[in-house]
Short mmCIF file of C-alpha atoms in Angstrom, two decimals:
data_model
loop_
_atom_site.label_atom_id
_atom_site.label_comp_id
_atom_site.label_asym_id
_atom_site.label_seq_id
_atom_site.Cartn_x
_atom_site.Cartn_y
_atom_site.Cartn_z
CA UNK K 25 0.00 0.00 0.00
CA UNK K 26 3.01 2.15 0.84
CA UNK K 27 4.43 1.67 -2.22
CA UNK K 28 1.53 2.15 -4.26
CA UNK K 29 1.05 5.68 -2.63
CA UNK K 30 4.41 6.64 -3.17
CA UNK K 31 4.81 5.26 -6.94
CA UNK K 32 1.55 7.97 -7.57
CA UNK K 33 2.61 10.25 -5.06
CA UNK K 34 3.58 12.57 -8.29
CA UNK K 35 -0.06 11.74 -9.83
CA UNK K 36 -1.95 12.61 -7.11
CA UNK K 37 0.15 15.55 -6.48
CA UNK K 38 -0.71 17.02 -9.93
CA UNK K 39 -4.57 15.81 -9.33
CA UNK K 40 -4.35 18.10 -6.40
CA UNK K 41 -3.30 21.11 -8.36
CA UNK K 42 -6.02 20.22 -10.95
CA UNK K 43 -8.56 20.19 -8.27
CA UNK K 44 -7.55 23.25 -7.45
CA UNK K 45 -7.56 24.36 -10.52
CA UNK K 46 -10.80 23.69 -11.53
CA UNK K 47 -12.21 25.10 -8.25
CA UNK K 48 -10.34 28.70 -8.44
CA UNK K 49 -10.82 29.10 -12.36
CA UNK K 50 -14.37 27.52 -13.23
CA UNK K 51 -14.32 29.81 -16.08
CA UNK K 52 -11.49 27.46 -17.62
CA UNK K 53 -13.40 24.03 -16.27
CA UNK K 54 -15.22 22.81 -19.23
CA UNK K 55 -12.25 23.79 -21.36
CA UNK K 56 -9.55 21.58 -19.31
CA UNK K 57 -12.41 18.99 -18.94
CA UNK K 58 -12.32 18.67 -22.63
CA UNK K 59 -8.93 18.62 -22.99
CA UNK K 60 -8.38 16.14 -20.28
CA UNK K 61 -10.85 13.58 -21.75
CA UNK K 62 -9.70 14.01 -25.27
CA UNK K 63 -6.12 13.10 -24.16
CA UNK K 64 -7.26 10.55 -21.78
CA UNK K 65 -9.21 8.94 -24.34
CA UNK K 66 -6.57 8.51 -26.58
CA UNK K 67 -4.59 7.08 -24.39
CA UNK K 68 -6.81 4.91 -23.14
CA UNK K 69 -7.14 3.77 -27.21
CA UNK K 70 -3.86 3.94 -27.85
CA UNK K 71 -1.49 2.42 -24.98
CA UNK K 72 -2.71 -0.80 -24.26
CA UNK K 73 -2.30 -2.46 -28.12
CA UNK K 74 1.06 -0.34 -28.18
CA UNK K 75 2.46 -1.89 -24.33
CA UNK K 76 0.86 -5.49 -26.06
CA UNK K 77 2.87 -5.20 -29.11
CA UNK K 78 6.40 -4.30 -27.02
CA UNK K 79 5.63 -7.28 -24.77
CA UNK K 80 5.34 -9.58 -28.07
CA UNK K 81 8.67 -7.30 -29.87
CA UNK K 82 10.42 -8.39 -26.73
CA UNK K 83 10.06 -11.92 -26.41
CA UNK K 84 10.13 -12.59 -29.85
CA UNK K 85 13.34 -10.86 -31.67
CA UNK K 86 16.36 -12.21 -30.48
CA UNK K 87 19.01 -9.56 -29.20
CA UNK K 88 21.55 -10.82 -31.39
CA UNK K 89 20.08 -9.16 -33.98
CA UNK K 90 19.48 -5.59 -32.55
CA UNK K 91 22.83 -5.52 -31.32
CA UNK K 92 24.18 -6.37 -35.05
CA UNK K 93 21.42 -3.87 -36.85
CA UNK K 94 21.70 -1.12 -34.30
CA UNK K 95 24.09 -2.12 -31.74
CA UNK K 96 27.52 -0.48 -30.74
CA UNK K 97 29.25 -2.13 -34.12
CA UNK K 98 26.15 -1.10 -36.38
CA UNK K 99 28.28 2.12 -37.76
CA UNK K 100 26.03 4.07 -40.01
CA UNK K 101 23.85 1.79 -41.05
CA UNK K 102 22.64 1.41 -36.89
CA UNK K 103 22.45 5.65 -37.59
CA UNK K 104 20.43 5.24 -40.20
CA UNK K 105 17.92 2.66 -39.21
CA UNK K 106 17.53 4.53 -35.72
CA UNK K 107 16.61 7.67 -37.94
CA UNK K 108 14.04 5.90 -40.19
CA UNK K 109 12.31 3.92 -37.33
CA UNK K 110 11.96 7.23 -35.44
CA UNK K 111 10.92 9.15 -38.64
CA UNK K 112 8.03 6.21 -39.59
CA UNK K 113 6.67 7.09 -36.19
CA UNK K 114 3.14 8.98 -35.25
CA UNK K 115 2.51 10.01 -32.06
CA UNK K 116 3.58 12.78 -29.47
CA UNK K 117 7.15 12.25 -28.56
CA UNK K 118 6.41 10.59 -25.07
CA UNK K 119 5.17 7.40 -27.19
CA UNK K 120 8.69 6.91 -27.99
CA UNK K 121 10.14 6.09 -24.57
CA UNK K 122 8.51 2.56 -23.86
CA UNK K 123 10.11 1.80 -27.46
CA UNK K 124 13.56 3.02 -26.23
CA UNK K 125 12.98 0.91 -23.36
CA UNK K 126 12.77 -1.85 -25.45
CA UNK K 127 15.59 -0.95 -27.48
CA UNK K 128 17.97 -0.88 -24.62
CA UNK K 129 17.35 -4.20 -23.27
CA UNK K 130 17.91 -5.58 -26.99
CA UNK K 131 20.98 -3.67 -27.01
CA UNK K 132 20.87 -1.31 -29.68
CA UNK K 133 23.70 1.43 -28.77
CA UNK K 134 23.16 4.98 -26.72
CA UNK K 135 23.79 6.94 -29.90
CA UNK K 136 21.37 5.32 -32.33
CA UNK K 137 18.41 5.48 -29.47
CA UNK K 138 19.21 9.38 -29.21
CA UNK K 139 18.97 9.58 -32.81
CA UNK K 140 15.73 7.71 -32.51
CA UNK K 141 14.49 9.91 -30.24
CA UNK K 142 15.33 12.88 -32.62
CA UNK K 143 14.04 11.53 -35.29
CA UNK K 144 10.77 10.78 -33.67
CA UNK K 145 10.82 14.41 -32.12
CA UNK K 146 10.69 16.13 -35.14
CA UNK K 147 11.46 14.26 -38.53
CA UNK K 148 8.20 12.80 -39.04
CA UNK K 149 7.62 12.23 -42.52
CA UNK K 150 3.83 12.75 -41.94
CA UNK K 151 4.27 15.46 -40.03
CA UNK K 152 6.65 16.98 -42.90
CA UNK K 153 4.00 16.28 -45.22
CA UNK K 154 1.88 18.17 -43.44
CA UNK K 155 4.00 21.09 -42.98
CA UNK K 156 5.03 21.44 -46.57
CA UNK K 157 1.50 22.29 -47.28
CA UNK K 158 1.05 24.64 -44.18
CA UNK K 159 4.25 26.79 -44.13
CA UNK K 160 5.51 26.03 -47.71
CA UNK K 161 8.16 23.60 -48.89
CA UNK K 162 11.09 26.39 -48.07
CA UNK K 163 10.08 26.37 -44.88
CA UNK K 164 9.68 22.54 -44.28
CA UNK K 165 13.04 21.39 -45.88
CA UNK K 166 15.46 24.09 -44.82
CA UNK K 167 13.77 22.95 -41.32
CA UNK K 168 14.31 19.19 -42.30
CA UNK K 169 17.74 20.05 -43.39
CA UNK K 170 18.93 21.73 -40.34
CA UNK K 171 17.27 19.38 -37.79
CA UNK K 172 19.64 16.40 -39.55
CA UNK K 173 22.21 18.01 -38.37
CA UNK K 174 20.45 19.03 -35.27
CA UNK K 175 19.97 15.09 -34.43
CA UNK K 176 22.99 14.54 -34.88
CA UNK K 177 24.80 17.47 -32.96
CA UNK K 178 22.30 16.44 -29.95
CA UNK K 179 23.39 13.03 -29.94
CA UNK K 180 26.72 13.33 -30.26
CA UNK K 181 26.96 15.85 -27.69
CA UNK K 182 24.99 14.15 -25.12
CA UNK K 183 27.05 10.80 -25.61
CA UNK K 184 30.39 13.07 -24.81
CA UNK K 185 28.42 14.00 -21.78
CA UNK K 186 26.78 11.28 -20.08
CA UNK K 187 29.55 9.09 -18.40
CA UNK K 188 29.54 5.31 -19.60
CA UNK K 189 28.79 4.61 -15.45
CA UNK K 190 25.24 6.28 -16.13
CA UNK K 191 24.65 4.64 -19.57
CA UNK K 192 25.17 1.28 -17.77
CA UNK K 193 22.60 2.35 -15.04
CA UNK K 194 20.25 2.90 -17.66
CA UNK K 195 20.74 -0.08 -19.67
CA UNK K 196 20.57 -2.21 -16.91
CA UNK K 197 17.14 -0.40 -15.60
CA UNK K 198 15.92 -1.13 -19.48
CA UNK K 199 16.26 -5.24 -18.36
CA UNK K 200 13.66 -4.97 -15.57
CA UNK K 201 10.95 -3.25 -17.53
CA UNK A 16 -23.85 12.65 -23.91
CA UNK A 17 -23.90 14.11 -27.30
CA UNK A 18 -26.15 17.03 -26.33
CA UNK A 19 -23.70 17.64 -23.07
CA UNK A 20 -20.67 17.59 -25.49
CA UNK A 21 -22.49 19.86 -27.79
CA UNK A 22 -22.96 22.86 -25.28
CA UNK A 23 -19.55 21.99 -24.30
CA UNK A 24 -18.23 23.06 -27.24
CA UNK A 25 -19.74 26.08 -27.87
CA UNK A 26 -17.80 27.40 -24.57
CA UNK A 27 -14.38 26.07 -26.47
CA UNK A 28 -12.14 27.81 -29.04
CA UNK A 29 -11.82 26.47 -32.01
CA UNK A 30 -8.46 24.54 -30.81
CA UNK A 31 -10.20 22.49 -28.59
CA UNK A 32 -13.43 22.30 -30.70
CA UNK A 33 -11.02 20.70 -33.55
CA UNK A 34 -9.36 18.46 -30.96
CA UNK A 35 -12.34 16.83 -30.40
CA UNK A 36 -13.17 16.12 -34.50
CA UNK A 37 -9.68 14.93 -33.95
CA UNK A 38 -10.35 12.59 -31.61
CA UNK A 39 -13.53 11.01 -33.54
CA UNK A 40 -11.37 10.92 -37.07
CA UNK A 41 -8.55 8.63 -34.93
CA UNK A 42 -10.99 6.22 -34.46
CA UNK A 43 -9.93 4.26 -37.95
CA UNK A 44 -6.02 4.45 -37.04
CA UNK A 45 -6.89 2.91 -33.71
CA UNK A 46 -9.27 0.01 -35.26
CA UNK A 47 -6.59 -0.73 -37.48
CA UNK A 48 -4.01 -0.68 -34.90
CA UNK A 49 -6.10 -3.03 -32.58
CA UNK A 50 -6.55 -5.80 -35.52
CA UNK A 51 -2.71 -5.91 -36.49
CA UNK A 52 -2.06 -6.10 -32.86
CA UNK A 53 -4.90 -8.86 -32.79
CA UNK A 54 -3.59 -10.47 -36.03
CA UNK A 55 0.22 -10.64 -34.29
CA UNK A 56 -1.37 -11.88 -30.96
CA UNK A 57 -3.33 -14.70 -32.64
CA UNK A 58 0.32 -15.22 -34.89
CA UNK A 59 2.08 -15.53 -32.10
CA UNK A 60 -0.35 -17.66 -29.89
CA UNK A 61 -0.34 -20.22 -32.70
CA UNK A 62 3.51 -20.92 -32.76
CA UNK A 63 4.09 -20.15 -28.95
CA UNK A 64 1.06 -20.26 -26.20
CA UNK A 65 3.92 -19.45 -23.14
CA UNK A 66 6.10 -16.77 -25.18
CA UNK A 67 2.88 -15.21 -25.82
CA UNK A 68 1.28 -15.39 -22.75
CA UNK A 69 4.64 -14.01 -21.76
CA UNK A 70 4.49 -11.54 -23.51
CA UNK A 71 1.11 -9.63 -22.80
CA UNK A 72 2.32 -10.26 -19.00
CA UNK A 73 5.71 -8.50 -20.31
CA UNK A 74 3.62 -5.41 -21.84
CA UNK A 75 1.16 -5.04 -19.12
CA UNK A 76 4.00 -4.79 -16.42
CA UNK A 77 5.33 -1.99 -17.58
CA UNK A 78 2.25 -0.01 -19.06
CA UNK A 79 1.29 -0.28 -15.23
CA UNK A 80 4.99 0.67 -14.17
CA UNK A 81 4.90 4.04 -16.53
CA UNK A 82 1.48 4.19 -16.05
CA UNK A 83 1.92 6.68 -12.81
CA UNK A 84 3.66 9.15 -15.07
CA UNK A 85 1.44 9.15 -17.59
CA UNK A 86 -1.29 10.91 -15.37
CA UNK A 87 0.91 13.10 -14.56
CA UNK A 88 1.63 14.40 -17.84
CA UNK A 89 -1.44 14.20 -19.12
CA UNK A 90 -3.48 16.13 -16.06
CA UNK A 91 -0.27 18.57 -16.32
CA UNK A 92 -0.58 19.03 -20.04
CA UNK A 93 -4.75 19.39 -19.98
CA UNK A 94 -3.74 22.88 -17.54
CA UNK A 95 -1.47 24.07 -19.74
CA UNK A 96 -3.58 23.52 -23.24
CA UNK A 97 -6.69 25.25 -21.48
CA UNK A 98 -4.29 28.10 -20.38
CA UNK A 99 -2.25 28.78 -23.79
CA UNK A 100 -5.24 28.96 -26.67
CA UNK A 101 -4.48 30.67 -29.72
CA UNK A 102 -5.16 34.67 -28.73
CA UNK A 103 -2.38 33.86 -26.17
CA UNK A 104 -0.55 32.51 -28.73
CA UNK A 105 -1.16 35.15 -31.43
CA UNK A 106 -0.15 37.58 -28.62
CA UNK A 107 3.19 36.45 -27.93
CA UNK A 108 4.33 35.53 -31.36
CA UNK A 109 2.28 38.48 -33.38
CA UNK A 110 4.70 40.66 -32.88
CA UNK A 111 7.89 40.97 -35.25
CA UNK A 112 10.92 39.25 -35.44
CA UNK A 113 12.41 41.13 -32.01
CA UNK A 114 14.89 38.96 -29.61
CA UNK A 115 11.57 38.81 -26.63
CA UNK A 116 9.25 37.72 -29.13
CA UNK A 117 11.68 34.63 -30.37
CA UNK A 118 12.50 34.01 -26.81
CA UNK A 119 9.23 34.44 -25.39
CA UNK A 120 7.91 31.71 -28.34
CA UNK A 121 11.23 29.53 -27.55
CA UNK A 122 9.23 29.36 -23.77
CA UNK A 123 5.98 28.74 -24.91
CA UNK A 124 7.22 26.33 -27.19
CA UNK A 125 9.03 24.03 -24.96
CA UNK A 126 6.05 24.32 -22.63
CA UNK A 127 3.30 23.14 -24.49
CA UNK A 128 2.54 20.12 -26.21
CA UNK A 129 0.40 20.66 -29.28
CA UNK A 130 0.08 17.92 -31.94
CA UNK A 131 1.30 19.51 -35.11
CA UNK A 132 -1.86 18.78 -37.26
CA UNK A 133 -2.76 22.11 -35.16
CA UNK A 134 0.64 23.78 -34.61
CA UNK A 135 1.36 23.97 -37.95
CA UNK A 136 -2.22 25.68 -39.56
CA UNK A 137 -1.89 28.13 -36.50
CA UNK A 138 1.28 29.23 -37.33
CA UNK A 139 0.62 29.57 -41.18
CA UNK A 140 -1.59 31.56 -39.86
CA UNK A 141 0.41 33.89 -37.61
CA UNK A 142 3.40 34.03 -40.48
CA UNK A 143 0.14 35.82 -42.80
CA UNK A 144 -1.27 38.06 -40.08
CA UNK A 145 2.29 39.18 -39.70
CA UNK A 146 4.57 37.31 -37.18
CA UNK A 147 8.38 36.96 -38.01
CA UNK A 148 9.63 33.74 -39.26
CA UNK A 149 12.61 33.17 -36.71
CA UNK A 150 10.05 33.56 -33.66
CA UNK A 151 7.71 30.98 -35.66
CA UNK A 152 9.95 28.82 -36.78
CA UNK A 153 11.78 28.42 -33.22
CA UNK A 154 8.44 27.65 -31.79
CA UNK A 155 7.88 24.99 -33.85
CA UNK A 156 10.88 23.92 -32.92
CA UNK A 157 11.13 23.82 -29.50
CA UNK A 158 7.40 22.64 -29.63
CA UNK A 159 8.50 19.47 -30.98
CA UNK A 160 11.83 18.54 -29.61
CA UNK A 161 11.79 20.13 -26.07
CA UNK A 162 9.17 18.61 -23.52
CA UNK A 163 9.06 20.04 -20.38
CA UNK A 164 5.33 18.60 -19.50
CA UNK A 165 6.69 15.70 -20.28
CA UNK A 166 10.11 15.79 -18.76
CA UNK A 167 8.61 12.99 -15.59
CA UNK A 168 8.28 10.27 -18.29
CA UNK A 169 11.19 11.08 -20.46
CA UNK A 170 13.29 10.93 -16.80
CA UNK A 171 11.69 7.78 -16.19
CA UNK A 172 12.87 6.29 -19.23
CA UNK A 173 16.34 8.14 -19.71
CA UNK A 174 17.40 9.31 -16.26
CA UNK A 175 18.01 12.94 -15.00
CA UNK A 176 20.74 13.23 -16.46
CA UNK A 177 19.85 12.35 -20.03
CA UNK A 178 16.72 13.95 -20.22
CA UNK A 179 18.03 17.58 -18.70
CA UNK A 180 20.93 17.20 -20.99
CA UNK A 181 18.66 16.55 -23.64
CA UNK A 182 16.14 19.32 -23.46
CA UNK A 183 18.64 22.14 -22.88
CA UNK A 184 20.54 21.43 -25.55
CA UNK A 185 17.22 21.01 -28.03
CA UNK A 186 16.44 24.71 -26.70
CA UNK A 187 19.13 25.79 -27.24
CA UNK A 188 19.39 24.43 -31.25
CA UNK A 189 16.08 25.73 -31.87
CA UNK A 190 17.60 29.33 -31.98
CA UNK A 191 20.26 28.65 -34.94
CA UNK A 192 17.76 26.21 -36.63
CA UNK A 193 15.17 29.04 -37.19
CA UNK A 194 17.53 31.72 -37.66
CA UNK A 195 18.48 29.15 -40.70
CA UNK A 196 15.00 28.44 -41.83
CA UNK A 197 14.69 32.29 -41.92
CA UNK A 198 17.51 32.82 -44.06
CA UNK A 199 16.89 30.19 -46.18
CA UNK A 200 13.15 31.93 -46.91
CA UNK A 201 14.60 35.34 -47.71
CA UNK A 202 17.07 33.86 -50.31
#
């Protein structure tokens, strides 16, 4: 019971403040309401079949080969697969976490998961579809162009400044999920 | 239920009134997702009753492990939508390419989390009633690669460490990323 209270203790904190919330601004209630249940709802669509399909990703492709497509030996190829799995993706960038979960146990390497994650942040080829037509194609591939580079700046920085002792911690969290 | 929803929406601006047509047009994306995941459980089932069985044990015990942090974010991110609509929006980023105006919709950006289906009309929009490109362009940037609604999940997932690391640095790429997008435009 302890546990279970302090595992939502961050939940229930923020149900507090929306309590509040929706008792000192009722002008904003049926707004928030909305907003609450429309996200909710997805989720509530969306997560279980996702969580379902991990659980099946994960007992059924051998680590052997995620560590030779996008392990520490993948080279660019491991880049490059990290980019277009990230890139195929729909959904808010949150979705992509469980996935790099998974993707750490199988042992896919630190740098092709943070290009995963930039990819999946803000390469989305539906997405860039869809922003072609809003903001014009200048607009959407000069931004395409210089988030490439972005990706890879991010990741390469961030793998300079995490320490390998905090990569293993991570990794080794990634087993027990 | 549909009358409630209706007088609900006529208090909403059109961002959450077009979230909701949203939700109702995902509807065929989720069916489909449900019978692939169907058609790989009943796959899988047939070659392997205890890997499978394994499996949806596997995906269940950590939906319920993240499952904490997912309320959070998404009771966190429901305050913030309802408090930045688009007059807010328009307000901060209507005004011309000045160094507050980029910075203030740098902030906003990294704040909220707005599905780009919407971001992207709204700030077509903005660029046509007048708004600078840079302060545009670095909110759609920030909107999409910096989370800090998010940041309890992504912490979860990728430690303090990562995740801090990983947003700062986003933030601070969306600056030379739109300042590139602009110059690229005015070519």
């Amino acid at each position: 019971m302890k546990t279970i209270v302090r595992k939502y203790s961050a939940a229930l904190f923020s149900i507090g403040i929306l309590t509040a919330f929706l008792l000192f601004w009722p002008q904003k209630s049926a707004q928030t309401i909305s907003i609450l249940s429309y996200q909710l709802g997805t989720m509530l669509q969306i997560i279980p079949p996702i969580f379902i399909l991990l659980g099946l990703f994960d007992v059924w492709v051998p680590r052997e080969i995620i560590i030779r497509l996008m392990g520490p030996e993948s080279g660019f190829k491991g880049g490059l697969l990290g980019f277009f799995l990230g890139s195929a993706a729909a959904g808010p960038l949150y979705g992509a976490f469980p996935i790099v979960a998974v993707l750490m146990k199988k042992g896919a390497s630190f740098t092709n998961i943070l290009i995963f994650i930039g990819a999946w942040s803000t390469t989305k080829i539906p997405m860039f579809l869809f922003e072609m037509n809003a903001l014009g194609y200048r607009f959407a591939v000069s931004r395409l162009i210089i988030n490439l580079a972005g990706i890879l700046f991010i990741a390469a920085v961030m793998n300079l400044l995490i320490p390998q002792k905090e990569k293993d911690r991570l990794y080794a969290a990634a087993q027990n999920r | 239920m549909l009358q409630i929803l209706e007088t609900l929406s006529n208090k909403l601006t059109p961002i959450h009134r077009f979230l909701i047509i949203e939700t109702m047009k995902i509807g065929l994306n989720v069916m489909l997702l449900y019978a692939f995941t169907l058609a790989a459980l009943i796959f899988s089932a047939f070659k392997d009753r205890i890997k499978t069985k394994k499996a949806v044990l596997k995906g269940l015990k950590s939906l319920s492990n993240i499952l904490p942090q997912f309320i959070t974010v998404l009771v966190i991110v429901s305050i913030v939508l309802s408090l930045f609509n688009e007059a807010l929006m328009t307000g901060i980023l209507g005004e011309e390419s000045g160094v507050l105006s980029t910075f203030g919709a740098a902030v906003v950006g990294s704040i909220t989390l707005i599905p780009g289906f919407i971001a992207f009309p709204v700030a077509s929009e903005l660029l046509r009633s007048g708004a600078g490109i840079v302060p545009v362009a670095t909110f759609i940037s920030t909107l999409m690669m910096v989370g800090i609604v998010t940041l309890p999940m992504e912490i979860e997932y990728l430690g303090k460490r990562a995740a801090l690391i990983r947003n700062t640095l986003a933030f601070g790429f969306s600056f030379p990323a739109a300042l590139f997008v602009a110059w690229v435009i005015s070519l």
